[in-house]
CSV table of C-alpha atoms in Angstrom, one decimal:
chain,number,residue,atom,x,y,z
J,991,UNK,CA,123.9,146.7,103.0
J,992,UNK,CA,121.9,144.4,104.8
J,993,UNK,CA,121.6,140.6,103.2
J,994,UNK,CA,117.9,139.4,102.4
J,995,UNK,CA,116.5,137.3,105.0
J,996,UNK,CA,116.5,133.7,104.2
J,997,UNK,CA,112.8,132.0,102.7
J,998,UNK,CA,111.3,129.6,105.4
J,999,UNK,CA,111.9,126.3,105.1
J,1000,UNK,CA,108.3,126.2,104.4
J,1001,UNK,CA,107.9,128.6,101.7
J,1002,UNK,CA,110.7,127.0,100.3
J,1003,UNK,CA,109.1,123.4,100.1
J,1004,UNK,CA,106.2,125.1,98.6
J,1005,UNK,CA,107.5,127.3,95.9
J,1006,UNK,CA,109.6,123.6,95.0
J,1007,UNK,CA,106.0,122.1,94.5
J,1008,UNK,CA,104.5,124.7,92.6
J,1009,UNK,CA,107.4,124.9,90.3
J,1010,UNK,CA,106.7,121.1,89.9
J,1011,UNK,CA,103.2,121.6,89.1
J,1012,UNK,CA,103.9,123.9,86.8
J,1013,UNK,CA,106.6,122.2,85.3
J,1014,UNK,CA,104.0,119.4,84.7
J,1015,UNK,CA,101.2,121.5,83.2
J,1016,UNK,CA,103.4,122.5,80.3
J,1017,UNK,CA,105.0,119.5,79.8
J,1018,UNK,CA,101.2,118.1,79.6
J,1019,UNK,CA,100.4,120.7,77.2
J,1020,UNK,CA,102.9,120.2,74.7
J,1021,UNK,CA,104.9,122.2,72.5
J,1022,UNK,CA,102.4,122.0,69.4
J,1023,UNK,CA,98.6,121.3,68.9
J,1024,UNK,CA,97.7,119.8,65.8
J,1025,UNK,CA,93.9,120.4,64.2
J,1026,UNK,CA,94.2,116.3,63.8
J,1027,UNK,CA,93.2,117.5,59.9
J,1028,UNK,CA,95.7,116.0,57.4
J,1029,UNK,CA,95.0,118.5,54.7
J,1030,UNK,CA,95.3,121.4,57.5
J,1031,UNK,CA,98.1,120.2,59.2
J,1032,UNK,CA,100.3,119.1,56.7
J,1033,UNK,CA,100.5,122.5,55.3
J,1034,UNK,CA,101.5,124.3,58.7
J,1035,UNK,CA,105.0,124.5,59.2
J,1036,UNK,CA,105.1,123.3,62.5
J,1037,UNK,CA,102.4,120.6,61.9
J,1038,UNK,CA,99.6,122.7,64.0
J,1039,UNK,CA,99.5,125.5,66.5
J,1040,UNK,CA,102.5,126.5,68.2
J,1041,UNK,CA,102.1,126.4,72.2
J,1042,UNK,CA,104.6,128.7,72.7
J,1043,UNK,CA,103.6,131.4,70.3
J,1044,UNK,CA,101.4,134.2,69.4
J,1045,UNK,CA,98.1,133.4,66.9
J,1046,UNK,CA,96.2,136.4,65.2
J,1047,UNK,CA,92.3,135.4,64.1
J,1048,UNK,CA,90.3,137.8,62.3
J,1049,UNK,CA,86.6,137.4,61.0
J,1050,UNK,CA,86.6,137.8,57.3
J,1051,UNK,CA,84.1,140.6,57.7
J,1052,UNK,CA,82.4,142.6,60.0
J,1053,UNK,CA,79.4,140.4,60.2
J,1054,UNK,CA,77.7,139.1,62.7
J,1055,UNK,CA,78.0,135.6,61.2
J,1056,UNK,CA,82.0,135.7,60.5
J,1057,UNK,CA,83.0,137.1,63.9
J,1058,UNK,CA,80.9,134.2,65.6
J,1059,UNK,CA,82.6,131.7,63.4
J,1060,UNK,CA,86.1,133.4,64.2
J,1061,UNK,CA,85.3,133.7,68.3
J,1062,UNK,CA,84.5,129.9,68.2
J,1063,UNK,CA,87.6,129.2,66.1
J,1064,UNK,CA,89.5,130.5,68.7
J,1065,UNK,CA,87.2,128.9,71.6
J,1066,UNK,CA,87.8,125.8,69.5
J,1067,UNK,CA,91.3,125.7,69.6
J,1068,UNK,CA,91.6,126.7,73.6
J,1069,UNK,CA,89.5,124.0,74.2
J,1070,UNK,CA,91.5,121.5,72.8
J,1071,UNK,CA,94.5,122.8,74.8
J,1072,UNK,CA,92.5,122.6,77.8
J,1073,UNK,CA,91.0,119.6,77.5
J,1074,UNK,CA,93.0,117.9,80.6
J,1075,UNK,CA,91.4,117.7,84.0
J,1076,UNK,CA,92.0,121.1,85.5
J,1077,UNK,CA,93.4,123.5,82.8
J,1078,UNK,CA,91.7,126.8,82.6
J,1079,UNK,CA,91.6,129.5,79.9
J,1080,UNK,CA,91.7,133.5,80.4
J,1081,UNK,CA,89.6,135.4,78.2
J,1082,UNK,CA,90.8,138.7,77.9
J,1083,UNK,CA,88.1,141.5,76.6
J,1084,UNK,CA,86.8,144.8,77.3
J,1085,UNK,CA,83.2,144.1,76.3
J,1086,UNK,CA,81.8,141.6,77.5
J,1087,UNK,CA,79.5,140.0,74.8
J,1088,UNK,CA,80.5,136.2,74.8
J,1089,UNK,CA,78.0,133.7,74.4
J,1090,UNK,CA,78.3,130.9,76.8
J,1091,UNK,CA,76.1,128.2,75.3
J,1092,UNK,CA,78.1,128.1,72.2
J,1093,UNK,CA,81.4,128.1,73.4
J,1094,UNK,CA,80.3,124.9,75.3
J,1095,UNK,CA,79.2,124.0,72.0
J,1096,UNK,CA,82.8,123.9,71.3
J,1097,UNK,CA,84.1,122.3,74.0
J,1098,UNK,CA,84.9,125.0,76.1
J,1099,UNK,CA,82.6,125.1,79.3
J,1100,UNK,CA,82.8,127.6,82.3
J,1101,UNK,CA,84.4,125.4,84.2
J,1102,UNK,CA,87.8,125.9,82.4
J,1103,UNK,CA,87.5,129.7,81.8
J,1104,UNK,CA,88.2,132.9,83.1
J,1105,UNK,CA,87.0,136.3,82.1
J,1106,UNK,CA,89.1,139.7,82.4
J,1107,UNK,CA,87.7,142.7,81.6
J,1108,UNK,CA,89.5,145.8,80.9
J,1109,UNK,CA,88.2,149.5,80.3
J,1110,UNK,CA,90.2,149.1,76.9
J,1111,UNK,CA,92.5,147.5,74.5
J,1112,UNK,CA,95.8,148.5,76.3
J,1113,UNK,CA,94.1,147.3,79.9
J,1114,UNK,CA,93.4,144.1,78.0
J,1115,UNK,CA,96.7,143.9,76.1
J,1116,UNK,CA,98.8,144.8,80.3
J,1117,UNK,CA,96.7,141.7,81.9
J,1118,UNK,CA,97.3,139.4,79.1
J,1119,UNK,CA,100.7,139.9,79.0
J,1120,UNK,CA,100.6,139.2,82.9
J,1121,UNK,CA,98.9,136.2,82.2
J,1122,UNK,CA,100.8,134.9,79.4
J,1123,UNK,CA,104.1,135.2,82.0
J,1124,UNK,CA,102.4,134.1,84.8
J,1125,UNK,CA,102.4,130.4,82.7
J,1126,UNK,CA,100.3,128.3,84.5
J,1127,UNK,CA,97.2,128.7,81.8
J,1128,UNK,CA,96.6,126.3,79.2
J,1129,UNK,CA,95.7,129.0,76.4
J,1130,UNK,CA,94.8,132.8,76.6
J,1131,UNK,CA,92.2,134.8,74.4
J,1132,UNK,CA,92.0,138.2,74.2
J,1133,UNK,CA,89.8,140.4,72.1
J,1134,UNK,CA,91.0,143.8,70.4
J,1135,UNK,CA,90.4,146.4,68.1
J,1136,UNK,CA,93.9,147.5,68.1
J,1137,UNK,CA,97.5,145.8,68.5
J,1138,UNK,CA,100.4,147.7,66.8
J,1139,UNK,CA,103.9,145.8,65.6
J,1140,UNK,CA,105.6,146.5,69.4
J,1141,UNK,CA,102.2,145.0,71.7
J,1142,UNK,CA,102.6,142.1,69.4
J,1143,UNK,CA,106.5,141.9,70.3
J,1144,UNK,CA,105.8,141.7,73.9
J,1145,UNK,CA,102.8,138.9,73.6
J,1146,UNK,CA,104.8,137.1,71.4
J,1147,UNK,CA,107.8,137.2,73.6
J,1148,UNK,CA,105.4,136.2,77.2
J,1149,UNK,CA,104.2,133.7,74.9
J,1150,UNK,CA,107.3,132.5,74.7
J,1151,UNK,CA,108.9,133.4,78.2
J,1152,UNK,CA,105.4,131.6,79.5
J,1153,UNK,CA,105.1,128.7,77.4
J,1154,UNK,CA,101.6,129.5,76.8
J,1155,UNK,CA,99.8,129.4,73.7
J,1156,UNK,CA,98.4,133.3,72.9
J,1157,UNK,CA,95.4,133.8,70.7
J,1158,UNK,CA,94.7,137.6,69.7
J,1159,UNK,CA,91.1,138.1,67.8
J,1160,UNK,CA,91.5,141.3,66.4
J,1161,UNK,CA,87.8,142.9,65.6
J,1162,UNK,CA,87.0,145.0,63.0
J,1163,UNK,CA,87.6,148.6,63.8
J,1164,UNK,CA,86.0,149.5,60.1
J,1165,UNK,CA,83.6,147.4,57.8
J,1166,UNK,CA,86.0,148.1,55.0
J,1167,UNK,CA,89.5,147.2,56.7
J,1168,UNK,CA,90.5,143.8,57.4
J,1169,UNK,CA,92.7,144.0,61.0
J,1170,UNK,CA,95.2,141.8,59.3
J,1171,UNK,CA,96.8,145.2,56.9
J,1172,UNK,CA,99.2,146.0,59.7
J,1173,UNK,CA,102.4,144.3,60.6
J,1174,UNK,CA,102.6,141.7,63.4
J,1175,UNK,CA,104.8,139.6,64.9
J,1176,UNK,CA,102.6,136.7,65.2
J,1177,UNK,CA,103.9,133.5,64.5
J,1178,UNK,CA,100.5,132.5,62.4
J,1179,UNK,CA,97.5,134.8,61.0
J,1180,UNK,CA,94.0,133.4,60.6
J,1181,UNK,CA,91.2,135.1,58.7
J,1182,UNK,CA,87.7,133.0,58.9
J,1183,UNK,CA,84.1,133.4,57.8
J,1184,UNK,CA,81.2,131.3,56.7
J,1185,UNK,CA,80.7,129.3,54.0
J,1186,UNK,CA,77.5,126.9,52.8
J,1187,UNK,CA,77.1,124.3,54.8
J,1188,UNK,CA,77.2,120.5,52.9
J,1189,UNK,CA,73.9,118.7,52.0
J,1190,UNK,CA,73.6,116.7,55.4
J,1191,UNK,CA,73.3,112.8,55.1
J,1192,UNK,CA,70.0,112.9,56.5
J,1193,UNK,CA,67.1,115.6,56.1
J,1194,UNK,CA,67.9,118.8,58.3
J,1195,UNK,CA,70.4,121.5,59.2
J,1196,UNK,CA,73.9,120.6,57.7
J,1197,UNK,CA,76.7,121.1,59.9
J,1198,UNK,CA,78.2,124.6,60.2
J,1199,UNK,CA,81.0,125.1,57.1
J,1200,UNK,CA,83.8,127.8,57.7
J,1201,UNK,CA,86.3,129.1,55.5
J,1202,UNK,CA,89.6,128.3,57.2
J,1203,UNK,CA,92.5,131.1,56.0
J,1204,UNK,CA,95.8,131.0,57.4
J,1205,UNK,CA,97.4,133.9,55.4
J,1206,UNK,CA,100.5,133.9,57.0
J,1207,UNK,CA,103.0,131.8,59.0
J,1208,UNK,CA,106.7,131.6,59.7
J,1209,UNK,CA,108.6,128.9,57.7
J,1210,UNK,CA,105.2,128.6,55.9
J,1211,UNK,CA,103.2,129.6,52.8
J,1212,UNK,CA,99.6,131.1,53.0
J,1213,UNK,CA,96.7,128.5,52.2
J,1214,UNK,CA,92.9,128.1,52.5
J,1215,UNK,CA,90.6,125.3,53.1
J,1216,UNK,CA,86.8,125.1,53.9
J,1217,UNK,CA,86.2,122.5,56.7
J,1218,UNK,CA,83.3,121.6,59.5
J,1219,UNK,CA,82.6,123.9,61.9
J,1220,UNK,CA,84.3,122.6,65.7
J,1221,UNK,CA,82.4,119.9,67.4
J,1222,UNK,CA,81.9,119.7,71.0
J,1223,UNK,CA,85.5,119.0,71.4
J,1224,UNK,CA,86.8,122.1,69.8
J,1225,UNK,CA,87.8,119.6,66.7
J,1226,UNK,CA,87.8,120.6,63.2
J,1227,UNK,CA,86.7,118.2,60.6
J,1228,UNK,CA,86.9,117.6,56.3
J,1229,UNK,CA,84.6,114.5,55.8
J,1230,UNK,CA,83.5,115.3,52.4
J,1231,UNK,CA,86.6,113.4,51.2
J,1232,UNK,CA,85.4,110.4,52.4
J,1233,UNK,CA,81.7,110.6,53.2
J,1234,UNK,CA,79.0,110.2,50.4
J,1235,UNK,CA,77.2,113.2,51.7
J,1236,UNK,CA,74.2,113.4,49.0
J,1237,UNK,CA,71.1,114.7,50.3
J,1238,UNK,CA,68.7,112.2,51.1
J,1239,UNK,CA,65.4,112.6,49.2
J,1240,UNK,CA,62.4,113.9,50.7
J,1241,UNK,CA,58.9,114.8,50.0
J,1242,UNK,CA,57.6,113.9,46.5
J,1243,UNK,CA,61.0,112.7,45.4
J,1244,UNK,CA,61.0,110.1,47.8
J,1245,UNK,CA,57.2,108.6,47.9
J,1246,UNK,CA,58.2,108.4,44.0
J,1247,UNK,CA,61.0,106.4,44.9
């Protein structure tokens, strides 16, 4: 049997610096992202989002306000791994109904994404995968209706193989059935959804208020917080702990005053 020709001396020198870039990317990344949230991360297990690991975010219902919240959870989180010159995100989806103004809103412009769109949830799940192994991405997203225990074997495993942080929103395939009944082999769950915003300090619109549920993770117990909506730097935030945040008074109440 013939031997394989040799690589070029070229290609050689080339592969060497690609594997050094790549080599630097993750080391960049880092093996764990913490929400920078004391009460949040001190209850994770691995003190904040696993880089090398499969994440499963679910609205906490089928409305149109909960499945915003738990898109820009996730477009929160990406953003925060990308937020080095250069890093880019894939989106995985096979409808294409993202809203591009507010995921900038969270910190994750179009500069640093990319979009793939598949005819359906096993196209999605194939490219992912592909992505996830590839490893030079600083997060993937990818929407489904539908991920059984074995598709979430093989993301968690690229995941791992890739050293690239995976987050899988599941969407509600019923109004009644939260995605999160079936068995997974994530390595944290999320379920989030809206909550009343706080009295802001000043007259206006309060900052958006979500309920954060992590209802399961390895080494971990189940727990739920409600915390500020992201910030332009895909950055969670609790400052009713130390903020005075009672309304101002207005109108009447404050010509009175």
């Amino acid at each position: 049997m013939p031997q394989p020709a040799a690589l070029p001396a070229v290609s050689r020198k080339k592969l060497a610096t690609l594997r050094a870039e790549l080599a630097g990317v993750r080391s960049l990344r880092g093996p764990v992202l913490p929400f920078d949230v004391p009460m949040l991360d001190d209850r994770m297990a691995a003190g904040g989002v696993d880089g090398a690991g499969l994440h499963e975010i679910v609205a906490a219902s089928s409305r149109l306000g909960d499945d915003a919240a738990a898109s820009l959870f996730a477009a929160g989180i990406a953003a925060r791994f990308a937020s080095k010159p250069g890093f880019t995100v894939l989106w995985a989806l096979s409808r294409f109904d993202l809203y591009a103004p507010g995921l900038e809103q969270v910190g994750l412009g179009p500069s640093q994404l990319l979009y793939a769109q598949g005819k359906n949830d096993q196209e999605v799940l194939a490219v992912t995968e592909d992505a996830l192994r590839d490893g030079s991405l600083a997060c993937v997203i990818a929407e489904v209706k539908a991920a059984d225990t074995t598709a979430t074997r093989r993301l968690q495993l690229a995941a791992s193989d890739g050293k690239t942080p995976m987050l899988l929103y599941r969407r509600h395939r019923s109004r009644d059935q939260c995605p999160l009944t079936t068995n997974s082999s994530a390595m944290t769950r999320w379920r989030i959804g809206c909550v009343p915003s706080l009295p802001p300090l000043h007259p206006g619109v309060g900052r958006p208020r979500w309920s954060v549920e992590l209802v399961r993770q390895r080494g971990g117990n189940p727990f739920s917080l409600d915390l500020d909506a992201c910030d332009d730097k895909g950055s969670l935030s609790n400052p009713s702990l130390s903020v005075d945040r009672t309304a101002a008074p207005t109108g009447a109440a404050s010509r009175a005053a």
